[in-house]
Structures are given as structure tokens and as C-alpha cells.
mmCIF file of C-alpha atoms in Angstrom:
data_model
loop_
_atom_site.group_PDB
_atom_site.id
_atom_site.type_symbol
_atom_site.label_atom_id
_atom_site.label_comp_id
_atom_site.label_asym_id
_atom_site.label_seq_id
_atom_site.Cartn_x
_atom_site.Cartn_y
_atom_site.Cartn_z
ATOM 1 C CA ASP H 1 5.381 -15.389 -0.846
ATOM 2 C CA ILE H 2 1.835 -15.366 0.548
ATOM 3 C CA GLN H 3 -0.705 -15.052 -2.271
ATOM 4 C CA MET H 4 -3.772 -12.912 -1.611
ATOM 5 C CA THR H 5 -6.856 -13.600 -3.743
ATOM 6 C CA GLN H 6 -9.853 -11.292 -3.746
ATOM 7 C CA SER H 7 -13.348 -12.026 -5.004
ATOM 8 C CA PRO H 8 -15.158 -10.806 -6.893
ATOM 9 C CA SER H 9 -12.892 -8.785 -9.187
ATOM 10 C CA THR H 10 -15.784 -6.464 -10.003
ATOM 11 C CA LEU H 11 -18.948 -5.844 -8.051
ATOM 12 C CA SER H 12 -21.943 -3.891 -9.385
ATOM 13 C CA ALA H 13 -24.176 -2.457 -6.705
ATOM 14 C CA SER H 14 -26.614 0.345 -5.949
ATOM 15 C CA VAL H 15 -26.566 3.055 -3.306
ATOM 16 C CA GLY H 16 -27.917 1.595 -0.076
ATOM 17 C CA ASP H 17 -26.872 -1.982 -0.876
ATOM 18 C CA ARG H 18 -24.960 -4.130 1.597
ATOM 19 C CA VAL H 19 -21.823 -5.406 -0.134
ATOM 20 C CA SER H 20 -19.112 -7.828 0.864
ATOM 21 C CA ILE H 21 -15.660 -8.502 -0.570
ATOM 22 C CA THR H 22 -13.690 -11.636 0.258
ATOM 23 C CA CYS H 23 -9.930 -11.969 0.565
ATOM 24 C CA ARG H 24 -8.221 -15.338 0.902
ATOM 25 C CA ALA H 25 -4.603 -15.901 1.904
ATOM 26 C CA SER H 26 -2.555 -18.852 0.628
ATOM 27 C CA GLN H 27 -1.492 -19.597 4.224
ATOM 28 C CA SER H 28 -2.529 -18.425 7.661
ATOM 29 C CA ILE H 29 -1.825 -14.787 8.407
ATOM 30 C CA SER H 30 -3.587 -14.732 11.789
ATOM 31 C CA SER H 31 -5.323 -11.319 11.834
ATOM 32 C CA TRP H 32 -2.569 -9.354 10.128
ATOM 33 C CA LEU H 33 -4.704 -8.082 7.291
ATOM 34 C CA ALA H 34 -5.548 -4.575 6.132
ATOM 35 C CA TRP H 35 -8.127 -3.186 3.716
ATOM 36 C CA PHE H 36 -7.506 -0.122 1.561
ATOM 37 C CA GLN H 37 -9.788 1.986 -0.623
ATOM 38 C CA GLN H 38 -8.373 3.558 -3.773
ATOM 39 C CA LYS H 39 -10.057 6.078 -6.042
ATOM 40 C CA PRO H 40 -8.765 6.884 -9.554
ATOM 41 C CA GLY H 41 -5.587 8.955 -9.472
ATOM 42 C CA LYS H 42 -5.363 8.808 -5.692
ATOM 43 C CA ALA H 43 -3.274 6.924 -3.160
ATOM 44 C CA PRO H 44 -4.759 3.986 -1.288
ATOM 45 C CA LYS H 45 -6.479 4.931 1.959
ATOM 46 C CA LEU H 46 -6.353 2.657 5.012
ATOM 47 C CA LEU H 47 -9.829 1.545 6.116
ATOM 48 C CA ILE H 48 -9.319 -1.512 8.320
ATOM 49 C CA TYR H 49 -6.263 -2.998 10.049
ATOM 50 C CA GLU H 50 -5.720 -6.152 12.062
ATOM 51 C CA ALA H 51 -8.640 -7.639 10.128
ATOM 52 C CA SER H 52 -11.401 -5.848 12.024
ATOM 53 C CA SER H 53 -10.096 -2.602 13.553
ATOM 54 C CA LEU H 54 -11.550 0.534 11.997
ATOM 55 C CA GLU H 55 -8.990 3.233 11.182
ATOM 56 C CA SER H 56 -9.716 6.587 12.814
ATOM 57 C CA GLY H 57 -12.051 8.750 10.742
ATOM 58 C CA VAL H 58 -13.395 5.884 8.610
ATOM 59 C CA PRO H 59 -17.213 5.656 8.576
ATOM 60 C CA SER H 60 -18.727 2.900 10.703
ATOM 61 C CA ARG H 61 -20.533 1.427 7.677
ATOM 62 C CA PHE H 62 -17.196 -0.240 6.886
ATOM 63 C CA SER H 63 -16.381 -3.382 8.841
ATOM 64 C CA GLY H 64 -13.906 -6.237 8.563
ATOM 65 C CA SER H 65 -13.960 -9.798 9.795
ATOM 66 C CA GLY H 66 -12.056 -13.046 9.575
ATOM 67 C CA SER H 67 -8.827 -14.638 10.666
ATOM 68 C CA GLY H 68 -6.433 -17.269 9.440
ATOM 69 C CA THR H 69 -6.923 -17.454 5.672
ATOM 70 C CA GLU H 70 -10.359 -15.979 4.982
ATOM 71 C CA PHE H 71 -11.387 -12.375 5.448
ATOM 72 C CA THR H 72 -14.316 -10.152 4.526
ATOM 73 C CA LEU H 73 -14.792 -6.433 4.063
ATOM 74 C CA THR H 74 -18.431 -5.364 4.390
ATOM 75 C CA ILE H 75 -20.028 -2.031 3.571
ATOM 76 C CA SER H 76 -23.376 -2.014 5.342
ATOM 77 C CA SER H 77 -25.074 0.637 3.173
ATOM 78 C CA LEU H 78 -23.189 1.669 0.047
ATOM 79 C CA GLN H 79 -22.816 5.423 -0.373
ATOM 80 C CA PRO H 80 -21.897 7.365 -3.552
ATOM 81 C CA ASP H 81 -18.434 8.077 -2.141
ATOM 82 C CA ASP H 82 -17.766 4.337 -1.759
ATOM 83 C CA PHE H 83 -17.511 3.541 -5.469
ATOM 84 C CA ALA H 84 -13.821 2.716 -5.725
ATOM 85 C CA THR H 85 -11.344 -0.162 -5.867
ATOM 86 C CA TYR H 86 -10.614 -2.072 -2.664
ATOM 87 C CA TYR H 87 -7.406 -3.956 -1.865
ATOM 88 C CA CYS H 88 -6.517 -6.332 0.926
ATOM 89 C CA GLN H 89 -2.917 -6.597 2.155
ATOM 90 C CA GLN H 90 -1.242 -9.103 4.427
ATOM 91 C CA TYR H 91 1.467 -7.875 6.768
ATOM 92 C CA HIS H 92 2.127 -11.153 8.566
ATOM 93 C CA SER H 93 5.155 -12.150 6.498
ATOM 94 C CA TYR H 94 7.656 -10.566 4.167
ATOM 95 C CA PRO H 95 7.310 -9.663 1.413
ATOM 96 C CA TRP H 96 4.047 -7.862 2.178
ATOM 97 C CA THR H 97 1.557 -8.722 -0.552
ATOM 98 C CA PHE H 98 -1.709 -7.303 -1.834
ATOM 99 C CA GLY H 99 -4.807 -8.776 -3.398
ATOM 100 C CA GLN H 100 -5.484 -7.939 -7.032
ATOM 101 C CA GLY H 101 -8.288 -5.530 -6.136
ATOM 102 C CA THR H 102 -12.084 -5.429 -6.276
ATOM 103 C CA LYS H 103 -13.735 -2.639 -8.218
ATOM 104 C CA VAL H 104 -17.101 -1.557 -6.827
ATOM 105 C CA GLU H 105 -19.166 -0.078 -9.648
ATOM 106 C CA ILE H 106 -22.507 1.658 -9.860
ATOM 107 C CA LYS H 107 -25.229 -0.739 -10.985
ATOM 108 C CA GLN T 1 -1.252 15.234 10.551
ATOM 109 C CA VAL T 2 1.728 13.615 8.881
ATOM 110 C CA GLN T 3 2.078 14.222 5.148
ATOM 111 C CA LEU T 4 4.359 12.529 2.631
ATOM 112 C CA GLN T 5 5.417 13.922 -0.738
ATOM 113 C CA GLU T 6 7.281 12.058 -3.455
ATOM 114 C CA SER T 7 9.615 13.855 -5.850
ATOM 115 C CA GLY T 8 11.908 12.894 -8.686
ATOM 116 C CA PRO T 9 12.158 12.548 -12.462
ATOM 117 C CA GLY T 10 9.046 11.397 -14.267
ATOM 118 C CA LEU T 11 11.003 9.854 -17.151
ATOM 119 C CA VAL T 12 13.927 7.457 -16.917
ATOM 120 C CA LYS T 13 15.745 5.721 -19.757
ATOM 121 C CA PRO T 14 15.999 1.916 -19.889
ATOM 122 C CA SER T 15 19.046 0.473 -18.082
ATOM 123 C CA GLU T 16 19.450 3.644 -16.020
ATOM 124 C CA THR T 17 18.712 4.196 -12.316
ATOM 125 C CA LEU T 18 15.391 5.507 -11.059
ATOM 126 C CA SER T 19 15.791 7.902 -8.088
ATOM 127 C CA LEU T 20 12.939 9.174 -5.932
ATOM 128 C CA THR T 21 12.752 11.061 -2.635
ATOM 129 C CA CYS T 22 9.941 11.213 -0.101
ATOM 130 C CA THR T 23 9.727 14.197 2.247
ATOM 131 C CA VAL T 24 7.921 13.796 5.567
ATOM 132 C CA SER T 25 6.158 16.761 7.139
ATOM 133 C CA GLY T 26 3.819 17.262 10.088
ATOM 134 C CA GLY T 27 5.330 14.469 12.117
ATOM 135 C CA SER T 28 8.506 12.730 13.186
ATOM 136 C CA ILE T 29 10.550 10.483 10.923
ATOM 137 C CA ARG T 30 11.888 8.743 14.013
ATOM 138 C CA THR T 31 10.350 5.550 15.445
ATOM 139 C CA TYR T 32 8.590 4.723 12.193
ATOM 140 C CA TYR T 33 9.281 2.520 9.191
ATOM 141 C CA TRP T 34 9.159 4.096 5.743
ATOM 142 C CA SER T 35 8.116 2.130 2.671
ATOM 143 C CA TRP T 36 8.082 2.392 -1.074
ATOM 144 C CA ILE T 37 5.175 0.770 -2.899
ATOM 145 C CA ARG T 38 4.469 0.867 -6.629
ATOM 146 C CA GLN T 39 1.519 0.360 -8.944
ATOM 147 C CA PRO T 40 1.909 -0.199 -12.706
ATOM 148 C CA PRO T 41 -0.777 1.587 -14.739
ATOM 149 C CA GLY T 42 -4.091 -0.236 -14.383
ATOM 150 C CA LYS T 43 -2.597 -2.920 -12.147
ATOM 151 C CA GLY T 44 -2.253 -3.817 -8.482
ATOM 152 C CA LEU T 45 0.106 -2.811 -5.703
ATOM 153 C CA GLU T 46 3.616 -4.133 -5.074
ATOM 154 C CA TRP T 47 5.627 -3.471 -1.917
ATOM 155 C CA ILE T 48 9.238 -2.605 -2.768
ATOM 156 C CA GLY T 49 10.782 -2.333 0.679
ATOM 157 C CA TYR T 50 11.125 -0.256 3.806
ATOM 158 C CA ILE T 51 13.705 1.487 5.934
ATOM 159 C CA TYR T 52 13.666 2.168 9.673
ATOM 160 C CA TYR T 53 14.855 5.594 10.776
ATOM 161 C CA THR T 54 18.014 3.941 12.109
ATOM 162 C CA GLY T 55 18.848 2.769 8.582
ATOM 163 C CA SER T 56 17.903 -0.906 8.765
ATOM 164 C CA THR T 57 16.128 -2.117 5.635
ATOM 165 C CA ASN T 58 13.941 -4.904 4.294
ATOM 166 C CA TYR T 59 13.343 -5.474 0.577
ATOM 167 C CA ASN T 60 11.041 -7.488 -1.631
ATOM 168 C CA PRO T 61 13.187 -10.256 -3.179
ATOM 169 C CA SER T 62 11.225 -9.845 -6.447
ATOM 170 C CA LEU T 63 13.298 -6.731 -7.189
ATOM 171 C CA LYS T 64 16.390 -8.971 -7.323
ATOM 172 C CA SER T 65 18.578 -6.590 -5.303
ATOM 173 C CA ARG T 66 17.992 -3.674 -7.699
ATOM 174 C CA ALA T 67 16.371 -1.537 -5.006
ATOM 175 C CA THR T 68 18.208 0.548 -2.408
ATOM 176 C CA ILE T 69 16.415 2.655 0.209
ATOM 177 C CA SER T 70 18.212 5.246 2.308
ATOM 178 C CA VAL T 71 17.161 7.787 4.943
ATOM 179 C CA ASP T 72 18.274 11.280 5.931
ATOM 180 C CA THR T 73 16.687 12.032 9.304
ATOM 181 C CA SER T 74 18.055 15.594 9.390
ATOM 182 C CA LYS T 75 16.108 16.430 6.238
ATOM 183 C CA LYS T 76 13.156 14.169 7.155
ATOM 184 C CA GLN T 77 13.554 12.410 3.830
ATOM 185 C CA PHE T 78 13.994 8.879 2.590
ATOM 186 C CA SER T 79 14.913 7.816 -0.905
ATOM 187 C CA LEU T 80 14.594 4.967 -3.388
ATOM 188 C CA LYS T 81 17.074 3.995 -6.039
ATOM 189 C CA LEU T 82 16.109 1.289 -8.527
ATOM 190 C CA SER T 83 18.851 0.240 -10.899
ATOM 191 C CA SER T 84 18.792 -1.254 -14.396
ATOM 192 C CA VAL T 85 15.201 -0.233 -15.045
ATOM 193 C CA THR T 86 13.083 -1.603 -17.877
ATOM 194 C CA ALA T 87 9.613 -0.758 -19.185
ATOM 195 C CA ALA T 88 8.232 -3.154 -16.551
ATOM 196 C CA ASP T 89 9.288 -0.644 -13.886
ATOM 197 C CA THR T 90 6.907 1.983 -15.262
ATOM 198 C CA ALA T 91 4.522 2.673 -12.394
ATOM 199 C CA VAL T 92 3.133 5.133 -9.907
ATOM 200 C CA TYR T 93 5.528 5.050 -6.961
ATOM 201 C CA TYR T 94 4.125 5.728 -3.498
ATOM 202 C CA CYS T 95 5.939 6.341 -0.245
ATOM 203 C CA ALA T 96 4.167 5.331 2.950
ATOM 204 C CA ARG T 97 4.622 5.298 6.722
ATOM 205 C CA GLY T 98 4.700 2.017 8.574
ATOM 206 C CA ALA T 99 3.422 2.069 12.140
ATOM 207 C CA GLY T 100 2.753 -0.537 14.773
ATOM 208 C CA GLY T 101 4.794 -2.934 16.823
ATOM 209 C CA SER T 102 6.003 -6.234 15.510
ATOM 210 C CA PHE T 103 3.497 -6.057 12.664
ATOM 211 C CA LEU T 104 3.543 -2.826 10.705
ATOM 212 C CA ILE T 105 0.697 -1.209 8.804
ATOM 213 C CA ASN T 106 1.063 1.496 6.156
ATOM 214 C CA ASP T 107 -1.254 4.108 7.602
ATOM 215 C CA HIS T 108 -0.230 7.241 5.707
ATOM 216 C CA TRP T 109 0.668 7.444 2.025
ATOM 217 C CA GLY T 110 2.024 10.075 -0.319
ATOM 218 C CA GLN T 111 -0.009 11.076 -3.368
ATOM 219 C CA GLY T 112 2.251 9.061 -5.666
ATOM 220 C CA THR T 113 4.440 9.980 -8.605
ATOM 221 C CA LEU T 114 4.351 8.405 -12.061
ATOM 222 C CA VAL T 115 7.682 7.223 -13.397
ATOM 223 C CA THR T 116 7.828 6.180 -17.034
ATOM 224 C CA VAL T 117 10.736 4.117 -18.349
ATOM 225 C CA SER T 118 11.255 4.926 -21.992
ATOM 226 C CA SER T 119 14.019 5.965 -24.358
#
């Protein structure tokens, strides 16, 4: 199985901050990586697919980059609605696997 | 806008079979792949498997063949059965739609349903 490792596990930030989350794959997954946002008691919501493509309706302050084994999700200016847990997922190989999550907290 | 809704018992006894159904509305069940994904309380996400509308399936080997996914296109539903459950199977179970070509992405998810395994 491809292991997905996110860092940091927790991130404390303020509204307006630029924040970045890293996701590393245990082997190359080309650009077959997605980012999801999950709020407490809710289902994950797709933000980014194919490493850098923004899902329809997702604010442009979210962006993704990377390929191969290292990927980054960046929020250019953190908004109150963005405090949540973020997961990366590889869909290059089966079984599909997720990172352990990064919780973005209010500083 | 496609919507997915999970349904099924919220409590299952150890060693029994967990059964859940996902109903698709607002869109076609054809030409898409339909997944089950679970999340133990306070933990991360685990993909269980998917089914294509034709009935072909793909499962996560970690479930050791305990999972079976089926589809009923006439009812626009797909289902999960997980046999021989233990407390480790306690989780929120999500159904999701897989879209794309050779590489699928889960772009729409149900709200999730909590299943507790306990006697």
C-alpha cells in the first residue's frame, strides 16, 4: 500500500495567515492526489484534485501543488470558515489511501 | 446536484454482519463508480471498496474479504455488507461517487452514518 504522511498534524494560525500543509507519498503517485476539508460531524469535501485542479465552487484562496511524492495545500489568506481538518488522498494505486489529517486551529 | 444518503442499523452485534445502503438522487447511477469509505471515531479515513454500475468491484485487501458491495441500478442504490464485525469496525461509514477516467476521484459524499459494534 502507498503510505501518505501529512505534516504538521496540527497547525495553529490566525485569520489572514498564509498556511501550507505538506503531504508525502511513500512512492510516486504522479499527480493523482486530492485534498479534502472536513469539519466536525460532516463528510469530507473535495477541494483539489489531480494535485492542483480546483474543484468547482471552491474559493480561489485554496491551491495545490506538487507531483511525484511531495505535495502542498496552501490557503493564501485563512478565513474563519477554513478552520477544519484537511486530508490528502492518493488515487494512483489501489487501495486508495489517505493521510492522517492536519487540523487547522485558531491561534 | 447529485446527493447520496446512507441508511442502515446504527448498532450491530459482534460477529454479525453490518449492512448499509446508499441511495443516489439528483443524478445518474450509471457511468460512475460508487465507494464506501469509513472513519473510526476521532481517526482518519479508510477506503473500503467500490462498485461500478455494471457490478464490477474493487476492495481494500485490509478488510480480508469481509466486505461485499452490490448495486441495484433500478433503485439507484448500492449496498455494503461487512461480515464478522468486531469493535474495530465501529466507525462513521460514508458512501461516495467516483468520477473521472482511468483515475477516479470521490467528488460527492453522503453525510455518513455511525455504526457501533457492541453487544
